[in-house]
Coordinates of C-alpha atoms and ligand atoms in Angstrom, one line a residue:
X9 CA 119.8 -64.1 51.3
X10 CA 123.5 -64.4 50.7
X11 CA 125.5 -66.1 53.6
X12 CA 128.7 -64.2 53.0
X13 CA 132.1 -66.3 53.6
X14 CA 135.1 -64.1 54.4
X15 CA 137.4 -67.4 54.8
X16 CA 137.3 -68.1 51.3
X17 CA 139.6 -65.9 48.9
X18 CA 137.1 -65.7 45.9
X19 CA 133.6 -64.5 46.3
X20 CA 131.1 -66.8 44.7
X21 CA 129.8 -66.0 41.1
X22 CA 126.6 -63.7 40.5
X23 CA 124.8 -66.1 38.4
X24 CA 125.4 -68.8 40.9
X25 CA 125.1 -66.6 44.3
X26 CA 121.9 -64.5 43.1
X27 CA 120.8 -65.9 39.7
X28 CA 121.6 -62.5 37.9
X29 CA 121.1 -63.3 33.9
X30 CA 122.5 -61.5 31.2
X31 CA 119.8 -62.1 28.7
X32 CA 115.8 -61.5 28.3
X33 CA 113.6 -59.5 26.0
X34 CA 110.1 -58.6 27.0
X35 CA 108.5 -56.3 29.3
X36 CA 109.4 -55.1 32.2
X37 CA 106.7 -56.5 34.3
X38 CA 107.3 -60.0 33.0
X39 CA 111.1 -59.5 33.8
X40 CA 110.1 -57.9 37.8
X41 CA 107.1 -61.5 37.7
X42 CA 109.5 -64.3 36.7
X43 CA 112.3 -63.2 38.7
X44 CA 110.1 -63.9 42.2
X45 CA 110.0 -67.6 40.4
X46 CA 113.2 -69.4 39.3
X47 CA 114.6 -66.9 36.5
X48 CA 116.4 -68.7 34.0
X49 CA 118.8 -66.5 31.5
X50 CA 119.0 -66.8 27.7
X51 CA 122.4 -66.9 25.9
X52 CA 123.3 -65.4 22.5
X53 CA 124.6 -67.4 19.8
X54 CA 126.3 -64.4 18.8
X55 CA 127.8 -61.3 20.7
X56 CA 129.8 -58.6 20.2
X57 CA 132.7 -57.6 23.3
X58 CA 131.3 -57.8 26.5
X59 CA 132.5 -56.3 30.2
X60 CA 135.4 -58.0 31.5
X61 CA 135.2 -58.1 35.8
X62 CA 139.0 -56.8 36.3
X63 CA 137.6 -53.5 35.1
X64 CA 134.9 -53.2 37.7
X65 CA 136.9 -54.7 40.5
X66 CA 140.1 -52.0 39.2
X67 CA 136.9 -48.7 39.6
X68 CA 136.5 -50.0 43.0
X69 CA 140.0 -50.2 43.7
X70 CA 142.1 -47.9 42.0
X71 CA 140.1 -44.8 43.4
X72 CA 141.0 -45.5 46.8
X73 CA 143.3 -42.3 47.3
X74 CA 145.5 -44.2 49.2
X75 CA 146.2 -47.3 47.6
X76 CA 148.1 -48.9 44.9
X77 CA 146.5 -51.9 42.3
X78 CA 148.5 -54.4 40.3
X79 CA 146.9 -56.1 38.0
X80 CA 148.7 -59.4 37.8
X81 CA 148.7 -60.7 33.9
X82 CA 149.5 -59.6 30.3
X83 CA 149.7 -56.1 30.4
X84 CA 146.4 -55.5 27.9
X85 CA 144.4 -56.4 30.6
X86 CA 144.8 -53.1 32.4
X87 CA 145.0 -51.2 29.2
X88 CA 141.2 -49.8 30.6
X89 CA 142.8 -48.3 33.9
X90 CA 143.9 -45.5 33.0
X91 CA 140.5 -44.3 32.7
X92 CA 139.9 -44.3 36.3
X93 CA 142.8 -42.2 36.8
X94 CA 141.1 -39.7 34.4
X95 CA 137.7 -40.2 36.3
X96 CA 139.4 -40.0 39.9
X97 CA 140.7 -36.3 38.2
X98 CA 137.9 -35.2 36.7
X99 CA 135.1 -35.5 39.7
X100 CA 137.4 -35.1 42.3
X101 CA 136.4 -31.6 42.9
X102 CA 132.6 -32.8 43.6
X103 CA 133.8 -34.5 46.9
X104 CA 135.8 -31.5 47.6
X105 CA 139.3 -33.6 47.1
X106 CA 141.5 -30.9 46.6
X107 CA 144.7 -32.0 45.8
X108 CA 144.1 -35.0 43.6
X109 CA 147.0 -37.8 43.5
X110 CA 148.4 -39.6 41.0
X111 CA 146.7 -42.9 40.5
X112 CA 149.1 -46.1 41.5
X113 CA 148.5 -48.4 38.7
X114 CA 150.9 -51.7 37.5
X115 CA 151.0 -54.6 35.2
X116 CA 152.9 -57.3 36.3
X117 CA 153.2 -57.8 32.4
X118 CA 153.1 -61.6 32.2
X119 CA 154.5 -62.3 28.8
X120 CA 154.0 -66.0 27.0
X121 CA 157.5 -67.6 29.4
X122 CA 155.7 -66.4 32.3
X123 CA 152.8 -68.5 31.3
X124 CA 154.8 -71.6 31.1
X125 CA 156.9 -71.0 34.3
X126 CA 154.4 -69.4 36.5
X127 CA 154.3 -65.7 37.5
X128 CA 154.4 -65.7 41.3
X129 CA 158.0 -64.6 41.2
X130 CA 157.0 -61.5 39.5
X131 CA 154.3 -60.7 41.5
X132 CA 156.1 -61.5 44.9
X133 CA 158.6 -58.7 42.8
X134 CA 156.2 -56.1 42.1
X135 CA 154.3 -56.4 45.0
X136 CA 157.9 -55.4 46.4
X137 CA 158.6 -52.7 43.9
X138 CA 155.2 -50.6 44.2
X139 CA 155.7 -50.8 47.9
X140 CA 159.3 -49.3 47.6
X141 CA 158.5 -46.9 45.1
X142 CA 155.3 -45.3 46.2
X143 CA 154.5 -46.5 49.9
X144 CA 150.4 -47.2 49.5
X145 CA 148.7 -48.0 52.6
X146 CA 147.4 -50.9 51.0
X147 CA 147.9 -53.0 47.7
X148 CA 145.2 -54.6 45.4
X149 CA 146.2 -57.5 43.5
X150 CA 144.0 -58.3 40.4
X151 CA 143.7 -61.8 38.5
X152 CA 143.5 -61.8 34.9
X153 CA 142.6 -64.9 33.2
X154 CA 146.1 -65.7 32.4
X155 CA 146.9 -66.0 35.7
X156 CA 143.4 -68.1 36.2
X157 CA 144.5 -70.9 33.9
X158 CA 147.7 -71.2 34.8
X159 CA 146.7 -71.2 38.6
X160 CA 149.4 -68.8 40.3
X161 CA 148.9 -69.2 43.7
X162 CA 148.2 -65.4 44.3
X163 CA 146.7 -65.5 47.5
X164 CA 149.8 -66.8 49.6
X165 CA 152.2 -64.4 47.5
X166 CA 150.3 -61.8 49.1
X167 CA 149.7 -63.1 52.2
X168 CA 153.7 -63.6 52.3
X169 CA 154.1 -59.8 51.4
X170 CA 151.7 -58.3 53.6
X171 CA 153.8 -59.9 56.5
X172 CA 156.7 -58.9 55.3
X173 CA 155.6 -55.2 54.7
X174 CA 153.2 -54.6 57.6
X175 CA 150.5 -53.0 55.1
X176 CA 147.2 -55.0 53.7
X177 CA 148.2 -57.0 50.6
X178 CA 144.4 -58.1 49.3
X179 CA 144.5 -60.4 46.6
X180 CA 141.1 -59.6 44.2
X181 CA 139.8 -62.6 42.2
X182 CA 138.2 -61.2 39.1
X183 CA 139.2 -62.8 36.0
X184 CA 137.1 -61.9 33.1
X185 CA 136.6 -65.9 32.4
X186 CA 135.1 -66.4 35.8
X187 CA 131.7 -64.6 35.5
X188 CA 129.5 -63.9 32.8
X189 CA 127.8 -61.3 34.9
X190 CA 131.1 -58.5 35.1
X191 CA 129.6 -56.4 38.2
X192 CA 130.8 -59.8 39.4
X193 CA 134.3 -57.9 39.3
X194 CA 132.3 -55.2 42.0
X195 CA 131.6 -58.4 44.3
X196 CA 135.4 -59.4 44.2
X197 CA 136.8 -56.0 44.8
X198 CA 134.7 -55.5 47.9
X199 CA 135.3 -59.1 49.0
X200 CA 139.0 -58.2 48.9
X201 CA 138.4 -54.9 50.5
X202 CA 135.9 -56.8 53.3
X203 CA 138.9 -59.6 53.9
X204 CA 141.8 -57.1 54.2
X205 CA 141.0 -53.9 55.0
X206 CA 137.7 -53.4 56.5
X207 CA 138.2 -53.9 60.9
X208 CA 135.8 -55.1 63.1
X209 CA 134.1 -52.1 65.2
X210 CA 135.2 -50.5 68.4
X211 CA 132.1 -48.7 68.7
X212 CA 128.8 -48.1 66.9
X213 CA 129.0 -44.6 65.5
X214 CA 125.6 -42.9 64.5
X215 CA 127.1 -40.0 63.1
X216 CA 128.4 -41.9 60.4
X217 CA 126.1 -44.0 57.8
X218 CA 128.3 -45.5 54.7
X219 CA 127.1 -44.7 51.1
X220 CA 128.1 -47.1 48.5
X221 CA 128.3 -45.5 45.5
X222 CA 130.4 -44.7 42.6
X223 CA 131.9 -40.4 41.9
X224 CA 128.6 -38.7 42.2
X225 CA 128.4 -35.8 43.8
X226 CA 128.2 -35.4 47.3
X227 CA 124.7 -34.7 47.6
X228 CA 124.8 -37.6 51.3
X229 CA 126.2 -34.7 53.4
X230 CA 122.9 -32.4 53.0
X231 CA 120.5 -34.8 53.0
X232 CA 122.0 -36.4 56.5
X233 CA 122.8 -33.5 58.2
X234 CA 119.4 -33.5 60.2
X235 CA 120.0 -37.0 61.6
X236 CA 123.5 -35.7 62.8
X237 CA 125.1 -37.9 60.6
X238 CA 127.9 -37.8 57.5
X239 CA 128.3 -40.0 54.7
X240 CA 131.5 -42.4 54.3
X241 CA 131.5 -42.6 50.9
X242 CA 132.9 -46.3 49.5
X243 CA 135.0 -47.2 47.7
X244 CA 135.7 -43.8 45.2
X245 CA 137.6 -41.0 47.2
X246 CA 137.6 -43.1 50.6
X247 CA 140.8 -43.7 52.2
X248 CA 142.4 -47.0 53.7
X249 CA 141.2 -45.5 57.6
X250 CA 137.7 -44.4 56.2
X251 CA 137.1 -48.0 55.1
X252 CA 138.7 -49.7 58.1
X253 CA 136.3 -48.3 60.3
X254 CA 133.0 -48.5 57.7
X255 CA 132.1 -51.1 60.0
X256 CA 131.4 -48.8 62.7
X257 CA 128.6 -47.0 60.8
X258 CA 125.0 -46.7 62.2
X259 CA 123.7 -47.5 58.4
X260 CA 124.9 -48.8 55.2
X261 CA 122.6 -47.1 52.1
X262 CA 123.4 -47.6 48.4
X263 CA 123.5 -45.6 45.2
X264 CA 122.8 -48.4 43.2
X265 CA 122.0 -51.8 44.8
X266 CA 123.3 -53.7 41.9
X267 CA 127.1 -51.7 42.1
X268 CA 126.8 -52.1 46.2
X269 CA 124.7 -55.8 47.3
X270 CA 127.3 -57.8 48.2
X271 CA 129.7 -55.2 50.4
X272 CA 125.8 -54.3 52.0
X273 CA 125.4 -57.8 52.8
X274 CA 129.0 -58.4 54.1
X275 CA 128.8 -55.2 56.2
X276 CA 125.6 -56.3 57.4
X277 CA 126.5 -60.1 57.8
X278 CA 130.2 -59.7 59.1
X279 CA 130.4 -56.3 61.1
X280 CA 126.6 -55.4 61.9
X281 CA 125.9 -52.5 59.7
X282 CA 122.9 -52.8 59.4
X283 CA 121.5 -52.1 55.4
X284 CA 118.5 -49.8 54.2
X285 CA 116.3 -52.1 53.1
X286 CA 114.8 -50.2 50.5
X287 CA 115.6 -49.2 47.1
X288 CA 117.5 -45.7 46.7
X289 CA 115.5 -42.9 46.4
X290 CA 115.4 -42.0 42.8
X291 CA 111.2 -40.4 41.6
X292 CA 108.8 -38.9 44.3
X293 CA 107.2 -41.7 45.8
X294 CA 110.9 -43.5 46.2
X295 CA 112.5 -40.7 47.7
X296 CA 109.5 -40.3 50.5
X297 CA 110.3 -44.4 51.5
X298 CA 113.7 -43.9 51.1
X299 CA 113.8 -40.9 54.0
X300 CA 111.0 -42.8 55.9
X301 CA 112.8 -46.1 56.1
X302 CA 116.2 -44.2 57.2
X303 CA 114.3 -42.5 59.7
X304 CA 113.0 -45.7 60.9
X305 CA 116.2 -47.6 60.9
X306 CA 117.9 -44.5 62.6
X307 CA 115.1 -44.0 65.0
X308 CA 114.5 -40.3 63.8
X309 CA 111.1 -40.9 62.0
X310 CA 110.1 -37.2 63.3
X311 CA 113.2 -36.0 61.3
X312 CA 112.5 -37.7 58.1
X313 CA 108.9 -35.9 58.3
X314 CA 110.1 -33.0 59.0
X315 CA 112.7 -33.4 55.9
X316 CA 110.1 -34.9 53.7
X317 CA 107.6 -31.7 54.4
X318 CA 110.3 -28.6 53.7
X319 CA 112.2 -30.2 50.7
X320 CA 108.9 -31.5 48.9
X321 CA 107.3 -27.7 50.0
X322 CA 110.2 -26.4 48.1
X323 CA 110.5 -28.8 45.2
X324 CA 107.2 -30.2 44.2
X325 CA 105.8 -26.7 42.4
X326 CA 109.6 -27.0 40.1
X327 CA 108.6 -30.2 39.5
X328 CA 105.2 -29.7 38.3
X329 CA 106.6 -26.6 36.0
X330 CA 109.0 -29.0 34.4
X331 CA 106.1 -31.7 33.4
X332 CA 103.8 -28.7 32.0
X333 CA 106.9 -28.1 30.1
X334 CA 107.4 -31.1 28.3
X335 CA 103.8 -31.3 27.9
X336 CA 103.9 -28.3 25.8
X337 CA 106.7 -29.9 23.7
X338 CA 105.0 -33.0 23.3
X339 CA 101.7 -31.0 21.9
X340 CA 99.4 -33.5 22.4
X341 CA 101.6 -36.9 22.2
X342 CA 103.3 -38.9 24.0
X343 CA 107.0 -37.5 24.7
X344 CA 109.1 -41.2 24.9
X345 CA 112.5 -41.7 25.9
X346 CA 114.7 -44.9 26.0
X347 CA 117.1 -46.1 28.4
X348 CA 120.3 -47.5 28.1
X349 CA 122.6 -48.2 31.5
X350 CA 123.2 -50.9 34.2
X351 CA 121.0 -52.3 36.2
X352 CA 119.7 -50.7 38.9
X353 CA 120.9 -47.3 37.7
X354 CA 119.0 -47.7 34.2
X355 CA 116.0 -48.7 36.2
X356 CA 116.1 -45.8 38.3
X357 CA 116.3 -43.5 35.2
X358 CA 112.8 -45.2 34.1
X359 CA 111.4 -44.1 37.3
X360 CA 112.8 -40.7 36.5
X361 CA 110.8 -40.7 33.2
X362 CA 107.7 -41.8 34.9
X363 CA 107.7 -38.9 37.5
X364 CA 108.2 -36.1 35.1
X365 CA 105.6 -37.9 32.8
X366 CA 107.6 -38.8 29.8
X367 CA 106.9 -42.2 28.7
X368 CA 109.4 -45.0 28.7
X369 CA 109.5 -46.3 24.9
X370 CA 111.6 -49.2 25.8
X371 CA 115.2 -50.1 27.8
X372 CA 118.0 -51.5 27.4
X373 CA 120.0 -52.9 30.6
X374 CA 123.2 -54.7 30.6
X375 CA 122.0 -57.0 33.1
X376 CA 119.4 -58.2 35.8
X377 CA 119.7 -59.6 39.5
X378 CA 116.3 -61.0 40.7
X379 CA 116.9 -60.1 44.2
X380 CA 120.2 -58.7 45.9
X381 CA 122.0 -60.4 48.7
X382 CA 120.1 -59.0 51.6
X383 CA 117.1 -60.8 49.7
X384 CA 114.7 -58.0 50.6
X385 CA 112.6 -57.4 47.6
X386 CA 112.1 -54.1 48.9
X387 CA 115.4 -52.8 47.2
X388 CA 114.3 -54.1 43.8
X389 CA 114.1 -51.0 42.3
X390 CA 112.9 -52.3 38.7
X391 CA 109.4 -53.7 40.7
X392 CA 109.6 -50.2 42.5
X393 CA 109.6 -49.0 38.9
X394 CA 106.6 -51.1 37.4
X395 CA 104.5 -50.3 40.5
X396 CA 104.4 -47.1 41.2
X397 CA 104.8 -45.9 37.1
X398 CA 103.4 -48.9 35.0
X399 CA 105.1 -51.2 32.9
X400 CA 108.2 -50.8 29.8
X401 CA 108.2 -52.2 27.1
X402 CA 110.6 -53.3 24.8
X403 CA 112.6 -54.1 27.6
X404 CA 116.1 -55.8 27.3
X405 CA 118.5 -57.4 29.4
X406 CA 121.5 -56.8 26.3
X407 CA 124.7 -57.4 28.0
X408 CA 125.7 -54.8 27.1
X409 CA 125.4 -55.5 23.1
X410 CA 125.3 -52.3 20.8
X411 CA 124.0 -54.4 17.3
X412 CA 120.6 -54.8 19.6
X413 CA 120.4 -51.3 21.0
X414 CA 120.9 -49.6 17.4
X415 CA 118.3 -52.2 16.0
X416 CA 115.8 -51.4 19.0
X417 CA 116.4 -47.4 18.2
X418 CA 116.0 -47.5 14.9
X419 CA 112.7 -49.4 15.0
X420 CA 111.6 -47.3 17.6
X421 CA 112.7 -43.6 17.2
X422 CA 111.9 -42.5 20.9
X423 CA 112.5 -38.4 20.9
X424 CA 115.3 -39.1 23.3
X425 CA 117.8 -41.6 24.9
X426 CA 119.1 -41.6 28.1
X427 CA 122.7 -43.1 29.2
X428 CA 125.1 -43.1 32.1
X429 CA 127.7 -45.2 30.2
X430 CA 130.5 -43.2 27.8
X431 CA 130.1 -44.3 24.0
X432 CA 126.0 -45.5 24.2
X433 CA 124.6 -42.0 23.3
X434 CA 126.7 -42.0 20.1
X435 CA 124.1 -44.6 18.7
X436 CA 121.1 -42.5 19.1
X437 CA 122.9 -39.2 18.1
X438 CA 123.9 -41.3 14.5
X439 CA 120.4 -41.9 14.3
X440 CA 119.5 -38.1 14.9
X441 CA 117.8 -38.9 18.4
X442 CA 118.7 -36.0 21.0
X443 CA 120.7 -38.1 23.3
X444 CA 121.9 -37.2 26.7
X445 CA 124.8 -38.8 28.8
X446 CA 125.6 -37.9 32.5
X447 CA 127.8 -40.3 34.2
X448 CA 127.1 -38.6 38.1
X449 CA 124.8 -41.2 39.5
X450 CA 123.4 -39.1 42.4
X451 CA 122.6 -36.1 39.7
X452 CA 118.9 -37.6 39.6
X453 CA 118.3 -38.7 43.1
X454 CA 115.7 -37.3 45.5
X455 CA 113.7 -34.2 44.8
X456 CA 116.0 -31.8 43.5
X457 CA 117.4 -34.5 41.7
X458 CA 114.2 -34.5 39.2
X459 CA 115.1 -31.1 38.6
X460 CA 118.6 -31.3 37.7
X461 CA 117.7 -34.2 35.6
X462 CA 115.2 -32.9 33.7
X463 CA 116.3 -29.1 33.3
X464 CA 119.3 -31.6 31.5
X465 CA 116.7 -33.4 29.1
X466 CA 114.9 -30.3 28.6
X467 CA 117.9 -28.7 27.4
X468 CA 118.9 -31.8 25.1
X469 CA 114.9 -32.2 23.5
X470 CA 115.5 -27.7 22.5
X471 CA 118.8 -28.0 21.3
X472 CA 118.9 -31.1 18.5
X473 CA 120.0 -29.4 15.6
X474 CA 123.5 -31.3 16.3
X475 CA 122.0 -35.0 16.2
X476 CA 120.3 -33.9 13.3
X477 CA 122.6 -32.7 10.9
X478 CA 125.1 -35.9 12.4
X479 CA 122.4 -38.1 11.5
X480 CA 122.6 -36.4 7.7
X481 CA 126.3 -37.7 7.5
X482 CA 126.6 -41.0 10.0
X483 CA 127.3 -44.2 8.6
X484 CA 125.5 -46.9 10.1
X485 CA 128.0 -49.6 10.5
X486 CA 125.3 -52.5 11.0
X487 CA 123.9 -53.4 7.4
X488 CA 120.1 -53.3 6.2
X489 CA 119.6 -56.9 6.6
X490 CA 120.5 -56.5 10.5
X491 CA 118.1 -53.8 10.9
X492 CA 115.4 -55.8 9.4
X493 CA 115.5 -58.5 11.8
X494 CA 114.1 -58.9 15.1
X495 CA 116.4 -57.3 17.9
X496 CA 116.6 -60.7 19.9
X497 CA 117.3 -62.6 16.6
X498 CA 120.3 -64.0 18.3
X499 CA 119.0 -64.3 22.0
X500 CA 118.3 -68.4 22.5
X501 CA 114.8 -69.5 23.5
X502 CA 117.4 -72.1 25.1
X503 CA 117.8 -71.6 28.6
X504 CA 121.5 -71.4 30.0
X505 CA 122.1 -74.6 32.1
X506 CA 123.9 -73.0 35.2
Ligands
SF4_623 S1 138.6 -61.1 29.8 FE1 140.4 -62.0 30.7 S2 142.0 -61.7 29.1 FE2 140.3 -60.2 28.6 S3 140.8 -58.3 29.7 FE3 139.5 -59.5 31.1 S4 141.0 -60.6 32.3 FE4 142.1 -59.9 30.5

């Protein structure tokens, strides 16, 4: 288990804190086996662009509707940000945001002097300016790895400017160069949130239990609203207030344990939130632990029953219409589908597949964490996977490396692919494999989630005519010789030396 430091400005490195590798090919099994005994990652000898952290800490920022972020470097490194002012538009209406703001987001713009002469006068200046000009309740400062080499001392120019401004000034360590692992940029957005914002409790509230999630829907409310309790959703749509007082929450439960370990551990650790310790509730089986262990931890196990009992009554018969269905479009075969997406979130998609009996040709996740900071193996949701639907093959921890994915799909042709991440469907639909993208998280989870989910892939296997006829004109931009070789051709046997 993690033992979470608040003292120290920069949260400690995946791959160092909990041994999450960026590199394996095999099967799944092997993957959910080794990781119980000293994982050791594989690096590439070749790779295309990866994830840089600043992104993932500036989605867990930016979206707080009451904040400003700075990213403090050249200003290409928040040429990405933008898009989270589109995303905080686009799905504010599923948590019932009605009047959407305008997203605070600066570049200190550090040019090539800056780099020679330092960049905390700038920053101390735009900390200054963003405050004037729009009056945030709190300001996120992001490194870049500019601002990493040539060591600005960020930390006590915010510290200075919080003083002097009377609102939280959180400086948010996430240089791309830091981490090979880039949720490690979700780690140092929270650990900035957890050192700044976040207050110790006044009270213990059991009304309240904190969802960590990303911009899914709000489907927390219904399912809580028999324990008497709402969801305080973190860090998308919640406010400075609603994430000051997440520490008085009966529960903390995540949407995807990979996005949400570390703020579940510090919650836990620091404040006494105590953290489902199961995986989230994504398949049948899943979804009963999931209510039973939140009835447990809330002391309503009665209630979860009774929960369990009317939704599955309702459900289960939809369900089993679904899986005839696809049995009658697989006539006789096997109906495979492969996976692309992060971690936990791609492996909860497998466990998808397996309830509504399609088989899982293969996967390909951008990377793996062993065990999550609470260290309870019960919120591994890839062993979940392998236990309660069998094994995957072809599975790959890719980084997030397309020239693998298009090799694996050509090889393999599965009927469809499955993504949450914007531009990974376009490989399969160039290849003329129905391909479906849907970036809500929670639009899977729990029983009606199996529905929604696969009334969505039902709709992409009858309506392929597009793929097809794309697939008649796409040029494959990876040459014959590439597609020839094995996918892992550049994944070392060598093990990286941490
Ligand atoms: S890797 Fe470094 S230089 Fe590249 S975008 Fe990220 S912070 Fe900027």
């Amino acid at each position: 288990m993690t033992k979470v430091n608040l003292s120290l400005p920069e949260v400690q490195i995946r791959e160092i804190r909990i041994n999450s590798i960026t590199g394996f090919q095999g099967r799944a099994e092997e993957l959910v086996n080794c990781s119980r005994c000293g994982l050791k990652d594989n690096t590439r000898s070749f790779t295309q662009c990866v994830g840089c952290a600043t992104s993932k800490a500036a989605c867990m920022t930016i979206l707080v509707q009451d904040g400003a972020v700075i990213s403090h470097g050249p200003v290409g490194c928040s040429s990405c940000y933008h898009e989270f002012a589109f995303t905080y538009r686009v799905n504010s209406p599923l948590r019932g945001v009605e009047k959407p703001t305008q997203r605070r987001i600066y570049s200190t713009n550090l040019t090539e002097n800056d780099t020679v002469y330092g960049g905390n006068v700038k920053l101390a200046k735009a900390i200054r300016e963003v405050y004037e000009r729009t009056r945030p309740k709190v300001i996120f400062v992001l490194t870049t790895c500019a601002v990493g080499i040539i060591g600005d001392d960020v930390e006590s120019v915010c510290d200075e400017a919080e003083e002097e401004l009377g609102v939280p000034v959180a400086a948010v360590f996430c240089e791309g160069f830091r981490s090979t692992v880039w949720t490690t940029g979700f780690d140092a957005g929270y650990h900035g949130i957890a050192r700044k914002v976040i207050k110790p409790p006044r009270k213990r509230r059991e009304d309240m239990i904190n969802v960590i999630n990303f911009w899914g829907s709000d489907v927390f409310a219904d399912w809580f609203a028999p324990f008497g309790a709402k969801p305080n959703y973190i860090t998308p749509y919640s406010t400075v207030e609603s994430l000051a007082s997440s520490s008085e929450a009966a529960a903390t439960v995540q949407a995807c344990s990979t996005l949400g370990s570390y703020l579940g551990a510090v919650l836990e650790q620091e404040f006494g939130v105590p953290e489902l310790p199961t995986a989230p509730p994504y398949g049948i089986v899943q979804t009963d632990r999931w209510f039973r262990a939140l009835g447990r931890l809330l002391r309503k196990e009665e209630i979860a029953e009774r929960v369990i009992g009317e939704k599955k009554a309702e459900y289960i018969p939809k369900i089993e219409a679904l899986k005839a269905r696809f049995k009658e479009i697989a006539a006789g075969r096997p109906l495979t589908a492969y996976v692309t997406g992060g971690a936990a979130h791609g492996h909860a998609l497998l466990s998808v597949l397996g309830e509504l009996g399609i088989q899982a040709a293969g996967a390909a996740i951008f990377h793996h964490d062993p065990l999550f900071d609470n260290g309870e193996p019960g919120n591994d949701q890839l062993a979940q996977r392998v236990r309660d639907y069998g094994d995957v093959p072809n599975f790959n921890v890719c980084n997030k490396q397309e020239f693998e994915l298009v090799n694996v799909l050509n090889r393999l042709r599965p009927d469809l692919l499955l993504a949450r991440h914007g531009g990974m469907t376009l490989w399969g639909a160039k290849l003329g494999i129905p391909s479906l993208l849907i970036g809500d998280e929670h639009y899977s989870m729990g029983y009606e989630g199996l529905i929604h989910y696969g009334e969505r892939i039902l709709e992409t296997l009858e309506n392929d005519e597009f793929v097809k006829n794309l697939a008649s004109h796409a040029v494959n931009p990876y040459t014959k010789w590439w597609l020839k070789q094995a996918p892992n051709t550049f994944l070392a046997k060598k093990e990286r030396s941490l």
